[in-house]
Short mmCIF file of C-alpha atoms in Angstrom, two decimals:
data_model
loop_
_atom_site.label_atom_id
_atom_site.label_comp_id
_atom_site.label_asym_id
_atom_site.label_seq_id
_atom_site.Cartn_x
_atom_site.Cartn_y
_atom_site.Cartn_z
CA MET X 237 57.11 90.72 104.94
CA PRO X 238 58.54 92.79 107.82
CA GLY X 239 58.66 90.96 111.13
CA ASP X 240 55.87 91.47 113.63
CA HIS X 241 57.73 93.57 116.17
CA ARG X 242 54.85 94.26 118.46
CA ARG X 243 54.12 90.70 119.47
CA ILE X 244 57.47 89.07 118.91
CA ARG X 245 59.95 90.88 121.10
CA GLY X 246 63.48 90.30 120.01
CA PRO X 247 66.59 91.77 121.60
CA GLU X 248 67.38 95.37 120.69
CA GLU X 249 70.94 94.64 119.76
CA SER X 250 72.07 91.53 118.03
CA GLN X 251 75.57 90.25 117.40
CA PRO X 252 76.80 87.61 115.00
CA PRO X 253 77.65 84.31 116.74
CA GLN X 254 81.25 84.30 115.45
CA LEU X 255 82.21 86.81 118.14
CA TYR X 256 81.56 84.28 120.86
CA ALA X 257 83.00 81.31 119.01
CA ALA X 258 86.35 79.98 120.09
CA ASP X 259 89.17 81.19 117.92
CA GLU X 260 89.61 78.23 115.57
CA ASP X 261 92.02 79.93 113.19
CA GLU X 262 95.50 78.69 113.91
CA GLU X 263 98.46 80.96 113.56
CA PRO X 264 98.79 81.97 109.92
CA ALA X 265 101.46 79.88 108.25
CA ALA X 266 104.93 81.33 108.29
CA ARG X 267 105.55 83.04 105.01
CA ASP X 268 108.13 85.06 103.20
CA PRO X 269 107.76 88.58 104.66
CA THR X 270 108.34 90.21 101.31
CA ARG X 271 105.83 88.31 99.24
CA LEU X 272 103.19 90.28 97.38
CA ARG X 273 99.93 88.60 96.54
CA PRO X 274 99.17 88.30 92.83
CA VAL X 275 97.21 91.32 91.66
CA TYR X 276 94.49 91.50 89.03
CA ALA X 277 93.86 95.02 87.80
CA ARG X 278 91.52 96.22 85.13
CA ALA X 279 90.75 99.78 84.10
CA GLY X 280 87.85 101.15 82.14
CA LEU X 281 85.04 98.84 83.10
CA LEU X 282 82.22 101.14 84.20
CA SER X 283 80.32 102.74 81.35
CA GLN X 284 78.84 105.59 83.38
CA ALA X 285 82.02 106.84 84.99
CA LYS X 286 84.65 108.94 83.31
CA GLY X 287 87.33 106.59 84.56
CA SER X 288 87.15 103.44 86.61
CA ALA X 289 89.34 100.65 87.89
CA TYR X 290 88.93 97.32 89.65
CA LEU X 291 91.72 95.84 91.68
CA GLU X 292 91.85 92.43 93.27
CA ALA X 293 94.73 91.32 95.50
CA GLY X 294 94.20 88.08 97.37
CA GLY X 295 90.83 88.50 99.03
CA THR X 296 90.68 92.28 98.77
CA LYS X 297 88.44 93.59 96.02
CA VAL X 298 88.15 97.31 95.36
CA LEU X 299 86.19 99.18 92.74
CA CYS X 300 86.96 102.82 92.09
CA ALA X 301 85.27 105.38 89.88
CA VAL X 302 86.23 108.91 88.92
CA SER X 303 83.86 111.56 87.67
CA GLY X 304 84.50 115.10 86.60
CA PRO X 305 85.99 117.57 86.22
CA ARG X 306 82.88 119.55 86.89
CA GLN X 307 82.33 122.97 88.32
CA ALA X 308 83.23 123.26 91.98
CA GLU X 309 80.24 123.79 94.21
CA SER X 310 81.45 126.78 96.15
CA SER X 311 84.61 128.57 95.22
CA GLU X 312 85.41 129.82 98.70
CA ARG X 313 85.47 127.05 101.23
CA GLY X 314 87.41 127.22 104.44
CA SER X 315 90.01 124.52 104.29
CA GLY X 316 91.40 125.21 107.73
CA PRO X 317 94.06 127.58 108.93
CA ALA X 318 96.78 126.20 106.69
CA GLY X 319 94.93 127.24 103.60
CA THR X 320 94.92 130.93 104.31
CA GLY X 321 98.17 131.75 102.53
CA GLY X 322 98.34 132.39 98.80
CA GLU X 323 94.96 133.82 97.81
CA ALA X 324 94.53 133.79 94.04
CA PRO X 325 96.33 130.59 92.99
CA ALA X 326 94.86 128.48 95.81
CA ALA X 327 91.29 129.52 95.01
CA LEU X 328 91.78 128.74 91.34
CA ARG X 329 93.20 125.28 91.89
CA GLY X 330 90.97 122.33 91.28
CA ARG X 331 89.77 120.16 94.12
CA LEU X 332 89.87 116.46 94.65
CA LEU X 333 86.97 115.00 96.62
CA CYS X 334 87.52 111.47 97.79
CA ASP X 335 85.01 109.09 99.21
CA PHE X 336 85.78 105.71 100.70
CA ARG X 337 83.01 103.26 101.36
CA ARG X 338 82.87 99.74 102.65
CA ALA X 339 80.16 97.47 101.40
CA PRO X 340 78.12 96.21 104.38
CA PHE X 341 79.17 92.61 103.64
CA SER X 342 82.87 93.40 103.22
CA GLY X 343 84.02 92.42 106.71
CA ARG X 344 83.15 89.79 109.24
CA ARG X 345 80.43 91.88 110.86
CA ARG X 346 77.83 93.75 108.89
CA ARG X 347 78.46 97.48 108.85
CA ALA X 348 75.68 99.81 107.78
CA PRO X 349 76.80 102.21 105.04
CA PRO X 350 77.35 105.48 106.91
CA GLY X 351 80.43 104.02 108.47
CA GLY X 352 81.33 107.04 110.51
CA GLY X 353 84.79 108.11 111.56
CA GLU X 354 86.85 105.36 110.01
CA GLU X 355 85.61 105.87 106.47
CA ARG X 356 86.12 109.64 106.73
CA GLU X 357 89.65 109.08 107.95
CA LEU X 358 90.44 106.74 105.08
CA ALA X 359 88.84 109.12 102.58
CA LEU X 360 91.08 111.89 103.90
CA ALA X 361 94.09 109.56 103.62
CA LEU X 362 93.12 108.83 100.00
CA GLN X 363 92.89 112.53 99.25
CA GLU X 364 96.23 113.33 100.85
CA ALA X 365 97.93 110.56 98.93
CA LEU X 366 96.41 111.39 95.52
CA GLU X 367 96.81 115.16 95.63
CA PRO X 368 100.58 115.23 95.03
CA ALA X 369 100.12 113.19 91.88
CA VAL X 370 97.26 115.06 90.21
CA ARG X 371 97.93 118.33 88.37
CA LEU X 372 95.09 120.21 90.00
CA GLY X 373 96.45 123.49 88.67
CA ARG X 374 95.20 122.44 85.24
CA TYR X 375 91.60 122.23 86.42
CA PRO X 376 90.85 125.65 87.85
CA ARG X 377 87.59 126.01 89.72
CA ALA X 378 86.73 122.41 89.01
CA GLN X 379 86.38 119.37 91.20
CA LEU X 380 87.19 115.75 90.58
CA GLU X 381 85.27 113.13 92.50
CA VAL X 382 86.92 109.87 93.33
CA SER X 383 84.85 107.22 95.03
CA ALA X 384 86.30 103.93 96.19
CA LEU X 385 84.08 101.02 97.14
CA LEU X 386 85.55 98.15 99.08
CA LEU X 387 83.68 95.02 98.10
CA GLU X 388 85.62 92.58 100.24
CA ASP X 389 88.25 93.25 102.85
CA GLY X 390 91.01 90.68 102.63
CA GLY X 391 93.79 92.76 104.15
CA SER X 392 95.54 96.01 103.17
CA ALA X 393 92.32 97.59 101.97
CA LEU X 394 93.53 101.19 101.99
CA ALA X 395 96.57 100.32 99.88
CA ALA X 396 94.40 98.58 97.31
CA ALA X 397 91.97 101.51 97.27
CA LEU X 398 94.86 103.95 96.67
CA THR X 399 96.16 101.95 93.75
CA ALA X 400 92.70 101.53 92.26
CA ALA X 401 91.98 105.25 92.63
CA ALA X 402 95.19 106.19 90.85
CA LEU X 403 94.39 103.76 88.02
CA ALA X 404 90.90 105.18 87.73
CA LEU X 405 92.25 108.74 87.56
CA ALA X 406 94.69 107.71 84.84
CA ASP X 407 91.90 105.93 82.98
CA ALA X 408 89.78 109.08 83.15
CA GLY X 409 92.50 111.02 81.39
CA VAL X 410 93.16 113.33 84.33
CA GLU X 411 96.59 114.95 84.06
CA MET X 412 98.92 113.40 86.58
CA TYR X 413 102.60 113.63 87.38
CA ASP X 414 102.82 109.95 88.15
CA LEU X 415 100.77 106.97 89.26
CA VAL X 416 100.34 106.34 92.97
CA VAL X 417 100.96 102.80 94.15
CA GLY X 418 99.90 101.73 97.62
CA CYS X 419 101.27 98.95 99.80
CA GLY X 420 100.18 97.67 103.18
CA LEU X 421 102.33 96.26 105.97
CA SER X 422 101.69 94.81 109.37
CA ARG X 423 103.79 93.76 112.31
CA ALA X 424 102.84 90.64 114.19
CA PRO X 425 102.89 90.73 118.00
CA GLY X 426 105.43 88.57 119.72
CA PRO X 427 109.03 88.51 120.85
CA ALA X 428 110.82 88.93 117.52
CA PRO X 429 108.35 90.58 115.25
CA THR X 430 109.04 91.25 111.62
CA TRP X 431 107.14 93.47 109.27
CA LEU X 432 105.03 91.53 106.78
CA LEU X 433 104.32 92.98 103.37
CA ASP X 434 100.76 92.85 102.02
CA PRO X 435 99.06 91.20 105.02
CA THR X 436 95.94 89.08 104.76
CA ARG X 437 92.94 89.83 106.94
CA GLN X 438 93.96 87.33 109.65
CA GLU X 439 97.45 88.79 109.80
CA GLU X 440 96.03 92.30 110.05
CA GLU X 441 93.65 91.37 112.84
CA ARG X 442 96.39 89.86 114.94
CA ALA X 443 98.81 92.66 114.16
CA ALA X 444 100.28 94.91 116.79
CA ALA X 445 100.89 97.66 114.24
CA GLY X 446 99.90 98.44 110.68
CA LEU X 447 101.26 100.79 108.03
CA THR X 448 100.18 101.86 104.56
CA VAL X 449 102.63 103.59 102.22
CA ALA X 450 101.82 105.23 98.92
CA LEU X 451 104.63 105.84 96.48
CA MET X 452 104.96 107.61 93.13
CA PRO X 453 107.36 105.10 91.55
CA VAL X 454 108.97 107.12 88.78
CA LEU X 455 109.52 110.26 90.83
CA ASN X 456 110.40 108.14 93.91
CA GLN X 457 108.39 110.39 96.19
CA VAL X 458 106.25 109.18 99.04
CA ALA X 459 102.75 110.48 98.44
CA GLY X 460 101.07 109.09 101.51
CA LEU X 461 101.89 107.44 104.80
CA LEU X 462 99.53 106.24 107.50
CA GLY X 463 100.50 103.94 110.30
CA SER X 464 99.64 103.21 113.89
CA GLY X 465 100.14 100.69 116.64
CA GLU X 466 102.96 99.44 118.80
CA GLY X 467 105.55 99.55 116.14
CA GLY X 468 108.53 99.90 118.37
CA PRO X 469 111.47 102.21 117.84
CA THR X 470 111.93 104.43 114.82
CA GLU X 471 114.39 102.01 113.21
CA SER X 472 111.64 99.43 113.01
CA TRP X 473 109.27 101.90 111.33
CA ALA X 474 112.02 103.02 108.95
CA GLU X 475 112.59 99.40 107.94
CA ALA X 476 108.87 98.99 107.36
CA VAL X 477 108.73 102.09 105.15
CA ARG X 478 111.66 100.78 103.08
CA LEU X 479 109.98 97.41 102.67
CA GLY X 480 106.75 99.10 101.62
CA LEU X 481 108.49 101.28 99.05
CA GLU X 482 110.16 98.22 97.53
CA GLY X 483 106.80 96.50 97.33
CA CYS X 484 105.31 99.50 95.53
CA GLN X 485 108.11 99.48 92.97
CA ARG X 486 107.50 95.80 92.29
CA LEU X 487 103.80 96.39 91.75
CA TYR X 488 104.27 99.19 89.22
CA PRO X 489 104.82 97.11 86.01
CA VAL X 490 101.52 95.29 86.55
CA LEU X 491 99.66 98.59 86.65
CA GLN X 492 101.46 99.90 83.58
CA GLN X 493 100.35 96.85 81.61
CA CYS X 494 96.80 97.23 82.87
CA LEU X 495 96.61 100.80 81.61
CA VAL X 496 98.13 99.87 78.23
CA ARG X 497 95.55 97.12 77.79
CA ALA X 498 92.73 99.50 78.73
CA ALA X 499 93.96 102.07 76.22
CA ARG X 500 94.11 99.42 73.50
CA ARG X 501 90.60 98.28 74.33
CA ARG X 502 89.37 101.86 74.15
CA GLY X 503 91.14 102.40 70.86
CA ALA X 504 89.66 99.24 69.38
CA ALA X 505 86.16 100.09 70.56
CA ALA X 506 86.20 103.64 69.19
CA PRO X 507 84.19 103.96 65.98
CA PRO X 508 86.41 104.36 62.91
CA GLU K 41 121.58 127.93 108.85
CA ASP K 42 119.11 126.91 111.51
CA LEU K 43 117.46 130.30 111.85
CA ARG K 44 113.75 130.95 111.44
CA VAL K 45 111.73 134.15 111.12
CA ASP K 46 111.12 134.50 114.83
CA GLY K 47 114.71 133.67 115.80
CA ARG K 48 114.15 130.05 116.77
CA GLY K 49 116.17 127.10 115.58
CA CYS K 50 114.61 124.37 113.47
CA GLU K 51 113.98 122.12 116.45
CA ASP K 52 112.84 124.68 119.02
CA TYR K 53 109.38 124.95 120.38
CA ARG K 54 107.73 128.24 121.20
CA CYS K 55 107.13 129.08 124.80
CA VAL K 56 104.58 126.62 126.23
CA GLU K 57 102.33 127.35 129.18
CA VAL K 58 100.54 124.41 130.75
CA GLU K 59 98.03 124.64 133.52
CA THR K 60 95.94 121.81 134.89
CA ASP K 61 92.74 121.72 136.90
CA VAL K 62 91.25 124.82 135.34
CA VAL K 63 87.65 123.61 135.07
CA SER K 64 86.11 122.43 138.30
CA ASN K 65 83.26 120.30 136.97
CA THR K 66 85.48 117.84 135.17
CA SER K 67 87.42 114.83 136.39
CA GLY K 68 90.53 116.41 134.93
CA SER K 69 91.34 119.36 132.75
CA ALA K 70 94.26 121.19 131.25
CA ARG K 71 94.95 124.31 129.29
CA VAL K 72 97.91 124.74 126.99
CA LYS K 73 99.11 127.90 125.33
CA LEU K 74 101.72 127.37 122.63
CA GLY K 75 102.48 130.75 121.12
CA HIS K 76 99.08 131.89 119.80
CA THR K 77 97.54 128.43 119.92
CA ASP K 78 95.21 127.96 122.87
CA ILE K 79 93.71 124.57 123.74
CA LEU K 80 91.43 123.57 126.60
CA VAL K 81 90.84 119.89 127.35
CA GLY K 82 88.32 118.51 129.79
CA VAL K 83 88.10 114.86 130.79
CA LYS K 84 84.94 113.45 132.25
CA ALA K 85 84.79 109.93 133.62
CA GLU K 86 81.45 108.20 133.32
CA MET K 87 80.33 104.65 133.87
CA GLY K 88 79.18 102.56 131.00
CA THR K 89 79.27 99.12 129.44
CA PRO K 90 82.52 97.83 128.01
CA LYS K 91 82.88 97.14 124.31
CA LEU K 92 82.02 93.63 123.21
CA GLU K 93 85.44 92.71 121.85
CA LYS K 94 87.23 93.93 124.98
CA PRO K 95 85.09 93.09 128.00
CA ASN K 96 87.82 93.70 130.58
CA GLU K 97 88.75 97.19 129.57
CA GLY K 98 87.38 100.67 129.69
CA TYR K 99 87.98 103.05 126.80
CA LEU K 100 88.49 106.64 125.79
CA GLU K 101 86.25 108.72 123.57
CA PHE K 102 87.59 111.84 121.92
CA PHE K 103 85.70 114.83 120.71
CA VAL K 104 87.27 117.91 119.22
CA ASP K 105 85.36 121.15 118.89
CA CYS K 106 86.82 123.92 116.79
CA SER K 107 85.29 126.99 118.29
CA ALA K 108 84.33 129.84 116.00
CA ASN K 109 86.60 132.13 118.02
CA ALA K 110 89.67 130.35 116.73
CA THR K 111 89.63 131.58 113.16
CA PRO K 112 86.80 133.01 111.06
CA GLU K 113 86.87 129.90 108.86
CA PHE K 114 85.42 127.83 111.70
CA GLU K 115 82.11 129.61 111.72
CA GLY K 116 79.09 127.37 111.45
CA ARG K 117 80.06 123.91 110.25
CA GLY K 118 83.44 124.97 108.88
CA GLY K 119 85.42 123.54 111.76
CA ASP K 120 83.77 120.12 111.70
CA ASP K 121 86.11 118.55 109.15
CA LEU K 122 89.19 119.62 111.03
CA GLY K 123 87.60 118.48 114.27
CA THR K 124 86.91 114.97 112.98
CA GLU K 125 90.40 114.77 111.50
CA ILE K 126 92.00 115.65 114.85
CA ALA K 127 89.68 113.28 116.72
CA ASN K 128 90.52 110.42 114.34
CA THR K 129 94.23 111.10 114.81
CA LEU K 130 93.80 111.01 118.59
CA TYR K 131 91.97 107.67 118.34
CA ARG K 132 94.82 106.36 116.24
CA ILE K 133 97.58 107.37 118.61
CA PHE K 134 95.81 105.81 121.59
CA ASN K 135 94.89 102.68 119.67
CA ASN K 136 97.45 100.39 121.23
CA LYS K 137 97.83 98.42 124.42
CA SER K 138 100.54 100.37 126.09
CA SER K 139 99.44 104.02 125.94
CA VAL K 140 96.84 104.01 128.67
CA ASP K 141 96.22 101.14 131.07
CA LEU K 142 92.65 100.40 130.06
CA LYS K 143 92.34 97.41 132.40
CA SER K 144 92.48 99.73 135.38
CA LEU K 145 89.32 101.38 134.05
CA CYS K 146 87.31 98.19 134.36
CA ILE K 147 84.90 97.92 137.28
CA SER K 148 83.32 94.55 136.64
CA PRO K 149 84.06 92.65 133.45
CA ARG K 150 81.40 92.70 130.77
CA GLU K 151 79.14 94.90 132.85
CA HIS K 152 80.64 98.16 134.01
CA CYS K 153 83.66 100.14 133.15
CA TRP K 154 84.85 103.71 133.16
CA ILE K 155 84.61 105.59 129.91
CA LEU K 156 86.79 108.68 129.72
CA TYR K 157 85.29 111.34 127.53
CA VAL K 158 88.13 113.59 126.45
CA ASP K 159 86.76 116.82 125.01
CA VAL K 160 89.14 119.18 123.30
CA LEU K 161 88.25 122.78 122.72
CA LEU K 162 90.21 124.88 120.27
CA LEU K 163 90.10 128.40 121.58
CA GLU K 164 92.64 130.06 119.36
CA CYS K 165 94.50 128.80 116.36
CA GLY K 166 98.10 129.86 115.88
CA GLY K 167 99.64 126.97 114.02
CA ASN K 168 100.77 123.53 115.17
CA LEU K 169 97.45 122.31 116.49
CA PHE K 170 98.27 118.62 116.81
CA ASP K 171 101.25 119.11 119.11
CA ALA K 172 99.42 121.47 121.44
CA ILE K 173 96.37 119.20 121.59
CA SER K 174 98.43 116.13 122.44
CA ILE K 175 100.28 118.02 125.19
CA ALA K 176 96.96 119.20 126.61
CA VAL K 177 95.47 115.69 126.47
CA LYS K 178 98.46 114.26 128.29
CA ALA K 179 98.27 116.96 130.97
CA ALA K 180 94.52 116.48 131.39
CA LEU K 181 94.89 112.71 131.73
CA PHE K 182 97.60 113.27 134.33
CA ASN K 183 95.21 115.50 136.21
CA THR K 184 92.23 113.13 135.97
CA ARG K 185 90.90 111.79 139.24
CA ILE K 186 88.48 108.91 138.90
CA PRO K 187 86.46 108.13 142.03
CA ARG K 188 87.06 104.71 143.52
CA VAL K 189 84.06 102.43 143.40
CA ARG K 190 83.34 99.08 144.92
CA VAL K 191 80.98 96.47 143.62
CA LEU K 192 78.91 94.85 146.36
CA GLU K 193 77.10 91.64 145.70
CA ASP K 194 73.84 90.78 147.40
CA GLU K 195 72.72 87.27 148.34
CA GLU K 196 70.44 87.21 145.34
CA GLY K 197 73.38 88.08 143.12
CA SER K 198 72.31 91.60 142.23
CA LYS K 199 75.21 93.98 142.16
CA ASP K 200 75.35 97.36 143.71
CA ILE K 201 77.97 99.98 143.01
CA GLU K 202 79.15 102.00 145.94
CA LEU K 203 81.08 105.20 145.71
CA SER K 204 83.56 105.81 148.47
CA ASP K 205 82.65 108.57 150.93
CA ASP K 206 85.96 110.32 150.84
CA PRO K 207 85.97 112.75 147.86
CA TYR K 208 89.76 112.56 147.63
CA ASP K 209 89.88 108.80 147.37
CA CYS K 210 90.43 108.35 143.68
CA ILE K 211 92.49 106.48 141.18
CA ARG K 212 94.95 108.30 138.98
CA LEU K 213 96.00 107.25 135.55
CA SER K 214 99.60 106.59 134.77
CA VAL K 215 100.63 108.78 131.87
CA GLU K 216 104.12 107.32 131.49
CA ASN K 217 103.40 105.91 128.08
CA VAL K 218 100.94 108.47 126.78
CA PRO K 219 102.37 109.68 123.47
CA CYS K 220 102.78 113.22 122.27
CA ILE K 221 102.52 114.30 118.67
CA VAL K 222 105.42 116.05 116.98
CA THR K 223 104.59 117.65 113.64
CA LEU K 224 107.52 118.20 111.33
CA CYS K 225 106.80 120.52 108.42
CA LYS K 226 108.91 120.26 105.33
CA ILE K 227 109.90 123.70 104.07
CA GLY K 228 112.31 123.65 101.14
CA TYR K 229 115.00 121.11 101.96
CA ARG K 230 114.80 121.34 105.73
CA HIS K 231 112.11 120.46 108.20
CA VAL K 232 110.95 122.48 111.19
CA VAL K 233 109.25 121.62 114.43
CA ASP K 234 106.36 123.67 115.79
CA ALA K 235 105.45 125.72 112.75
CA THR K 236 103.57 128.98 113.02
CA LEU K 237 100.68 129.76 110.68
CA GLN K 238 102.97 131.43 108.13
CA GLU K 239 105.39 128.53 108.15
CA GLU K 240 102.53 126.07 107.72
CA ALA K 241 101.32 128.02 104.69
CA CYS K 242 104.76 127.68 103.10
CA SER K 243 105.03 124.00 103.74
CA LEU K 244 103.56 121.55 101.29
CA ALA K 245 103.87 118.39 103.32
CA SER K 246 104.34 117.51 106.97
CA LEU K 247 104.98 114.34 108.86
CA LEU K 248 103.09 113.78 112.06
CA VAL K 249 104.84 111.40 114.45
CA SER K 250 103.46 110.35 117.79
CA VAL K 251 106.25 109.47 120.26
CA THR K 252 106.16 108.23 123.82
CA SER K 253 108.69 109.26 126.43
CA LYS K 254 110.69 106.07 125.79
CA GLY K 255 111.07 106.87 122.11
CA VAL K 256 108.48 104.35 120.91
CA VAL K 257 106.54 105.57 117.91
CA THR K 258 102.83 104.82 117.98
CA CYS K 259 101.55 106.61 114.90
CA MET K 260 102.90 108.10 111.71
CA ARG K 261 101.01 110.09 109.18
CA LYS K 262 101.78 112.31 106.25
CA VAL K 263 99.68 115.47 106.13
CA GLY K 264 99.36 117.95 103.32
CA LYS K 265 99.13 118.25 99.59
CA GLY K 266 102.73 117.57 98.69
CA SER K 267 104.91 114.51 98.58
CA LEU K 268 107.96 113.61 100.65
CA ASP K 269 111.28 112.13 99.72
CA PRO K 270 111.94 108.77 101.42
CA GLU K 271 115.25 110.03 102.83
CA SER K 272 113.61 113.07 104.38
CA ILE K 273 111.01 110.82 105.98
CA PHE K 274 113.76 108.90 107.78
CA GLU K 275 115.44 112.12 108.88
CA MET K 276 112.15 113.56 110.10
CA MET K 277 111.41 110.42 112.12
CA GLU K 278 114.75 110.67 113.89
CA THR K 279 114.24 114.37 114.60
CA GLY K 280 110.74 113.66 115.83
CA LYS K 281 111.98 111.03 118.24
CA ARG K 282 114.71 113.32 119.57
CA VAL K 283 112.44 116.31 119.99
CA GLY K 284 109.68 114.13 121.44
CA LYS K 285 111.91 112.79 124.20
CA VAL K 286 112.94 116.31 125.23
CA LEU K 287 109.31 117.43 125.15
CA HIS K 288 108.25 114.56 127.37
CA THR K 289 110.90 115.17 130.01
CA SER K 290 110.09 118.86 130.28
CA LEU K 291 106.35 118.20 130.36
CA GLN K 292 106.73 115.60 133.10
CA SER K 293 108.83 117.94 135.21
CA ILE K 294 106.32 120.78 134.82
CA LEU K 295 103.39 118.55 135.72
CA HIS K 296 105.10 117.12 138.77
CA LYS K 297 106.16 120.57 139.91
CA GLU K 298 102.64 121.91 139.55
CA GLU K 299 101.24 118.96 141.44
CA SER K 300 103.72 119.35 144.26
CA LEU K 301 102.61 122.95 144.84
CA GLY K 302 99.36 121.46 146.07
CA PRO K 303 96.03 123.24 146.57
CA LYS K 304 97.71 126.48 147.57
CA ARG K 305 99.18 127.17 144.17
CA GLN K 306 98.29 130.33 142.31
CA LYS K 307 95.75 129.63 139.63
CA VAL K 308 96.37 131.78 136.61
CA GLY K 309 93.06 131.11 134.97
CA PHE K 310 92.07 132.62 131.70
CA LEU K 311 93.16 136.21 131.96
CA GLY K 312 96.76 135.68 133.01
#
C-alpha cells in the first residue's frame, strides 16, 4: 500500500544513515600491489541473448549481453566532426552501441536507473575500448548492441565490464581481432603511494587516483585507457599503465578457458 | 621529418587568440580562437547548498553546448552526445583536490557555498576541441570575480548574508593548478599536437592528457576507434607533459599581460 503522503509529511529528501556514521573501516590491510583477485567467468548463460557473459572478481559482479547484428536504425548519423572524412567506407561500417547500467542496489547508496552522466561516460569508454577489437567492416549497415549490467560494485567495475563485454562478443560469434581484457588500478593517498592492481571498493573510495586499462593481449595493443585523479608525474602514470598491462596478460588464460568450456557446452547441447 | 601540411612541426600549436571579459553579465568569461576553432566560456557564480559528502566546499558544474553554427552535424540534437562527452571529460579533469581551491568557495559549512556554473559554447569547430575548451575554461576561471559576502548572525541565531557594497571587492580564484588538456593524435607512426579537422580524420586513435603547469597529470584518456601501442602511449605522455608546460607558461603570461592593461585595454570583441 503506498504511504499516505497527505497526512504523514516526511522529508523531501532522505539519505541513508551510513553517510553520517563514523568511519569504522580501518585502513585496508597492506597487500601485495600486484595481486589479482580470483576471477570466475562464464560465457553463454542467457538464453535470449545472442552472446552473454558473467564475470565475478572479488565483490564485483557484471553481467553482459550482446544482441545483433541487426539493421542499423539510421544510416546517416552525425558522429561529430571527426567522422566527416572517408564517405563510403565509414557509412558502410557496422556500429557498436554500448550501454552500461548499474543496478540500483550495486553501491552503498541506492541509485535510480537513469544514472546520468557517469553511466554515459562509462558506456562511451566501453565503446572506445571494444571498437578496435571488433571487425565492424564485416557487418556493413548493421549494429551490434552490447549492454553491461553491474550487479554489485566491489571495485574496478569498468575493467570487469570491459572483460565481460569482450567475452560476450566472442560468445556471440562476432568476428574479432582479439579479446579485450580490462584491469583496474588505484593509487592510495599518502606520502609514498604505490599503484595497487585490481582495487577493492574500499581502496577505490580512498584512492587519490584511479586508472582502467584495456589490452588486446595477443596483439599487445592498448584498446582503452581511462584515468583521473592526482596521479602525480608522468612516470607514475607510466608505471601504472605497465602494471595494468601485466595484469591483463595474467588474466588472459582464464578467459581463454572460459570460452573453450562454453564452446564445448554449446557443442554438447546441440542436437545431433 | 617533422613537417605537417600547414608547415607546422609535430609539436606546434596553431596561432591562439585569447580574450577575457567578453560577456558583461557573467562573473567571468573568455573567448579562445585556435585556428578555426572558436570557443566562448562564461562562468556564473551562484549561491547554493554544498554537496552532502563535502560540506566545506563549493563545486563546479560544467555544461557544454555545441551550437548548430559549428558544423551542420550539430543541428537539432546532434551535438548533444559530443557535448556530454566534453562535459564529462571536464568533470574528470577537475575531479581532484588540487585543481581548484574549493574550500575558498565555501560561505558557511553545510549551508551555503558558491557554485560556479561553467558554460562552454562551441561557436565554430575546426579540430582540436578539447585543448581549446580547456584553455578557455582556464582563462575564464582566471577572469572570474566572485563577490565577497559576509554571514551575519542575529541573536536568535538566524543567519543573514550580506553582500559588500563595493562592486570591485571580490575574491579571485587561483588558477595555478588548473590543468589544460593536450590531445595527441596518432597518425601513422608519429603523433601530432593540435590536429586540424583533416588530421583528425586520418588519425585512428588519440590520447588526451590533462597536465597542470607543474607537469602533474590529472587525467588520461584514449579517444577514437583504434588501438595504441604501449610504447607510443609512454612517448605521447612525455610529449604531452612537455607541450603542456610550454602552453601553461605562455597562457599565464598572456593572461597577466591582459590583466595589467587594465580597464583601458582595447576590446576586440567578436568581429576582430
